[in-house]
Short mmCIF file of C-alpha atoms and ligand atoms in Angstrom, two decimals:
data_model
loop_
_atom_site.label_atom_id
_atom_site.label_comp_id
_atom_site.label_asym_id
_atom_site.label_seq_id
_atom_site.Cartn_x
_atom_site.Cartn_y
_atom_site.Cartn_z
CA MET H 86 1.61 8.08 -12.04
CA PHE H 87 -0.42 9.09 -9.07
CA SER H 88 1.99 11.13 -7.49
CA SER H 89 -0.33 14.33 -5.73
CA LEU H 90 1.26 16.07 -2.73
CA PHE H 91 -2.37 14.29 -1.18
CA SER H 92 -0.26 10.72 -1.96
CA VAL H 93 2.96 11.94 -0.32
CA PHE H 94 1.30 13.76 2.49
CA SER H 95 -0.90 10.76 3.34
CA ALA H 96 2.18 8.68 2.99
CA LEU H 97 4.13 10.26 4.83
CA LEU H 98 1.19 10.35 7.86
CA LEU H 99 1.58 6.42 7.26
CA GLY H 100 5.34 6.25 7.82
CA LEU H 101 5.02 8.48 11.14
CA SER H 102 2.15 5.89 12.32
CA TYR H 103 4.59 2.91 11.42
CA LEU H 104 6.68 4.59 13.83
CA VAL H 105 4.09 5.49 16.07
CA ASN H 106 2.81 1.59 16.08
CA ALA H 107 6.31 -0.08 16.61
CA ALA H 108 5.95 -1.91 13.46
CA PRO H 109 8.94 -4.06 12.51
CA VAL H 110 9.62 -1.52 10.07
CA LYS H 111 12.24 1.67 10.30
CA PRO H 112 12.90 3.58 7.59
CA THR H 113 15.08 5.88 7.88
CA GLU H 114 14.04 8.89 7.33
CA LEU H 115 16.93 11.72 6.03
CA LEU H 116 15.19 12.62 2.76
CA ALA H 117 11.75 12.84 1.49
CA PHE H 118 12.00 10.28 -1.62
CA ALA H 119 8.81 8.44 -3.51
CA PRO H 120 10.15 5.49 -5.65
CA THR H 121 8.27 5.36 -8.82
CA ILE H 122 6.53 2.46 -9.24
CA THR H 123 6.61 1.23 -12.98
CA SER H 124 4.47 -2.06 -12.20
CA PRO H 125 1.09 -2.42 -11.12
CA THR H 126 0.70 -0.07 -14.61
CA ALA H 127 -3.06 1.14 -15.01
CA GLY H 128 -5.86 -1.73 -15.67
CA VAL H 129 -3.85 -4.48 -14.82
CA VAL H 130 -5.41 -7.69 -13.74
CA TRP H 131 -4.22 -9.64 -10.94
CA PRO H 132 -5.78 -12.72 -9.12
CA ALA H 133 -6.17 -13.15 -5.90
CA GLY H 134 -3.42 -15.21 -3.75
CA SER H 135 -1.33 -15.01 -6.70
CA LYS H 136 2.09 -13.55 -6.47
CA GLN H 137 3.12 -10.88 -8.74
CA ASN H 138 6.50 -8.99 -9.15
CA VAL H 139 5.95 -5.24 -7.90
CA THR H 140 9.12 -2.79 -9.66
CA TRP H 141 10.28 0.60 -9.13
CA ALA H 142 12.87 2.75 -10.59
CA THR H 143 15.86 3.26 -9.39
CA ASN H 144 17.72 5.13 -11.70
CA ASN H 145 16.04 8.30 -10.33
CA VAL H 146 17.03 7.08 -6.42
CA PRO H 147 18.90 9.60 -4.84
CA PRO H 148 22.43 8.73 -3.37
CA GLU H 149 21.01 10.06 0.15
CA ALA H 150 18.30 7.05 -0.23
CA HIS H 151 20.79 4.40 -1.74
CA ASN H 152 19.98 2.62 1.58
CA TYR H 153 16.64 2.96 2.25
CA THR H 154 13.95 0.15 2.87
CA LEU H 155 10.67 -0.02 1.75
CA VAL H 156 7.22 -1.51 2.88
CA VAL H 157 5.08 -2.48 -0.17
CA LEU H 158 0.95 -1.62 1.03
CA LEU H 159 -2.14 -3.09 -0.67
CA GLY H 160 -5.10 -0.25 -1.00
CA PHE H 161 -7.73 0.48 -3.13
CA PHE H 162 -9.35 4.08 -3.94
CA ALA H 163 -12.39 5.25 -2.89
CA ASN H 164 -14.12 8.23 -1.04
CA HIS H 165 -10.64 10.06 -1.70
CA SER H 166 -9.06 8.17 -0.26
CA GLU H 167 -5.83 5.23 -0.53
CA ASN H 168 -7.73 3.10 1.93
CA LEU H 169 -3.89 1.39 2.80
CA ASP H 170 -3.96 -1.84 4.75
CA ILE H 171 -1.26 -1.01 6.57
CA LYS H 172 -2.03 -4.01 9.32
CA HIS H 173 -1.04 -6.33 5.94
CA PRO H 174 1.68 -5.17 4.26
CA LEU H 175 2.34 -6.93 1.24
CA ALA H 176 6.28 -7.22 2.06
CA THR H 177 8.76 -4.92 4.41
CA GLN H 178 12.41 -3.96 4.72
CA VAL H 179 12.94 -3.86 0.83
CA PRO H 180 16.16 -2.07 0.45
CA ILE H 181 15.16 0.73 -2.64
CA MET H 182 18.08 -0.52 -4.87
CA GLN H 183 16.37 -3.70 -5.61
CA GLY H 184 14.15 -1.88 -7.74
CA SER H 185 11.14 -5.13 -7.45
CA VAL H 186 9.89 -7.65 -5.16
CA ILE H 187 7.72 -10.16 -5.37
CA VAL H 188 4.24 -9.74 -3.15
CA THR H 189 1.75 -12.77 -2.54
CA LEU H 190 -2.04 -11.25 -2.72
CA PRO H 191 -4.24 -11.74 0.13
CA PRO H 192 -6.22 -14.97 -0.77
CA ASN H 193 -9.35 -13.33 0.25
CA ALA H 194 -9.13 -10.11 -1.95
CA THR H 195 -12.20 -9.41 -3.17
CA TYR H 196 -12.98 -8.34 -6.56
CA GLY H 197 -12.57 -4.88 -7.23
CA THR H 198 -10.95 -2.43 -9.91
CA ASN H 199 -10.10 0.38 -7.58
CA TYR H 200 -6.94 -1.68 -5.98
CA THR H 201 -3.27 0.05 -5.66
CA ILE H 202 -0.24 -0.76 -4.60
CA VAL H 203 1.71 1.53 -2.41
CA VAL H 204 5.50 1.65 -2.03
CA ILE H 205 6.94 3.56 1.30
CA GLY H 206 10.18 4.40 2.60
CA ASP H 207 10.27 8.00 3.95
CA SER H 208 7.96 9.02 1.46
CA GLY H 209 5.44 6.99 -0.95
CA ASP H 210 4.42 6.32 -4.71
CA ALA H 211 0.30 4.51 -5.61
CA SER H 212 0.13 3.07 -8.72
CA PRO H 213 -2.59 3.69 -10.70
CA ALA H 214 -5.87 1.39 -10.66
CA PHE H 215 -5.55 -2.11 -11.21
CA THR H 216 -7.79 -5.06 -10.72
CA ILE H 217 -8.15 -7.91 -8.44
CA THR H 218 -10.12 -11.22 -9.59
CA ASN H 219 -11.64 -13.84 -7.62
CA SER H 220 -8.88 -16.63 -7.56
CA ASN H 221 -11.01 -19.53 -9.35
C1 NAG L 97 10.57 -8.32 -11.21
O1 NAG L 97 11.01 -7.66 -12.64
C2 NAG L 97 12.43 -7.03 -12.43
C3 NAG L 97 11.92 -5.67 -13.40
O2 NAG L 97 11.57 -5.97 -14.86
C4 NAG L 97 13.18 -7.73 -12.55
O3 NAG L 97 14.20 -7.20 -12.75
C5 NAG L 97 13.52 -9.15 -12.03
O4 NAG L 97 14.12 -10.09 -12.26
C6 NAG L 97 12.04 -9.46 -11.86
N1 NAG L 97 11.44 -10.56 -10.52
C7 NAG L 97 11.38 -11.76 -10.82
C8 NAG L 97 11.63 -12.58 -9.56
O5 NAG L 97 11.15 -12.40 -11.72
C1 NAG L 98 24.86 2.61 3.41
O1 NAG L 98 25.47 1.47 3.65
C2 NAG L 98 26.75 1.15 3.45
C3 NAG L 98 27.40 -0.03 4.54
O2 NAG L 98 26.40 -0.16 5.55
C4 NAG L 98 27.55 2.05 3.96
O3 NAG L 98 29.08 2.34 3.80
C5 NAG L 98 27.45 3.91 3.25
O4 NAG L 98 27.87 4.69 3.97
C6 NAG L 98 25.60 3.90 3.70
N1 NAG L 98 25.06 5.13 2.15
C7 NAG L 98 24.21 6.37 2.91
C8 NAG L 98 24.24 7.15 1.80
O5 NAG L 98 23.99 6.41 4.08
C1 NAG L 99 -12.42 4.34 -8.13
O1 NAG L 99 -11.81 5.21 -7.89
C2 NAG L 99 -11.93 6.53 -8.45
C3 NAG L 99 -11.14 7.72 -8.20
O2 NAG L 99 -10.54 8.06 -7.36
C4 NAG L 99 -13.40 7.36 -8.18
O3 NAG L 99 -13.84 8.26 -8.43
C5 NAG L 99 -14.50 5.46 -7.92
O4 NAG L 99 -15.75 6.16 -6.95
C6 NAG L 99 -13.75 4.70 -7.47
N1 NAG L 99 -14.58 3.49 -7.51
C7 NAG L 99 -15.25 2.43 -6.17
C8 NAG L 99 -16.01 1.36 -6.96
O5 NAG L 99 -14.53 2.66 -5.48
C1 NAG L 100 -17.24 5.54 1.68
O1 NAG L 100 -18.16 6.58 1.69
C2 NAG L 100 -19.33 6.30 2.12
C3 NAG L 100 -20.71 7.09 2.36
O2 NAG L 100 -19.61 7.31 3.81
C4 NAG L 100 -19.65 4.80 2.75
O3 NAG L 100 -20.91 4.54 3.00
C5 NAG L 100 -18.47 3.96 2.48
O4 NAG L 100 -18.48 2.66 3.54
C6 NAG L 100 -17.36 4.37 2.62
N1 NAG L 100 -16.35 3.62 1.96
C7 NAG L 100 -15.36 3.10 2.19
C8 NAG L 100 -14.41 2.00 1.60
O5 NAG L 100 -14.39 3.88 2.88
C1 NAG L 101 -8.09 -11.00 4.71
O1 NAG L 101 -7.70 -12.20 6.08
C2 NAG L 101 -7.34 -11.51 6.69
C3 NAG L 101 -6.29 -12.34 7.89
O2 NAG L 101 -7.30 -13.28 8.49
C4 NAG L 101 -8.03 -10.60 7.62
O3 NAG L 101 -7.18 -9.89 8.32
C5 NAG L 101 -8.73 -9.41 6.61
O4 NAG L 101 -9.27 -8.56 7.16
C6 NAG L 101 -9.15 -10.03 5.21
N1 NAG L 101 -9.60 -9.30 4.43
C7 NAG L 101 -11.18 -8.97 3.53
C8 NAG L 101 -10.87 -8.36 2.72
O5 NAG L 101 -11.74 -10.38 4.04
#
């Protein structure tokens, strides 16, 4: 599980940029907590444009965070960055205790083996690298 300080730090910065940009999502900022992503797992192959189930653990969410809502973002690891597509979130306003959300991958995503899904509340967790293949 990719959960370096860098990851958390960048997620925090992104959270802030969400607020600054007045995006439709306003995570309640009470406590730093990063959901633990359980899908996608490392090396999974998902086709562009497909619907997929992104999942995370709920058994380690502290009670103070039970009302948090999450944003799910697609990114790719390159140049020591997660290169998150914050302009096109895969999902927003997802209740953290739901533990999963079905997302539709961008139909125009290009082939790449270094994609990541990041789930952000007031903090975030990046999944391991997975692959998106061309839809046809
Ligand atoms: C997504 O996965 C979770 C965890 O396995 C499961 O509980 C949920 O029903 C799945 N959602 C759908 C729509 O299949
Ligand atoms: C979560 O929301 C419910 C319903 O609005 C509220 O009763 C509860 O106190 C909230 N819990 C926390 C930890 O904020
Ligand atoms: C994929 O990510 C790894 C680890 O961050 C990096 O070393 C590698 O250069 C990346 N590959 C591409 C094609 O960006
Ligand atoms: C990675 O860095 C190289 C060299 O600066 C640059 O050419 C390339 O576009 C960068 N890739 C991404 C995905 O930012
Ligand atoms: C995919 O399409 C969206 C919406 O038209 C666009 O904003 C985005 O830049 C495109 N992504 C790629 C990788 O072409």
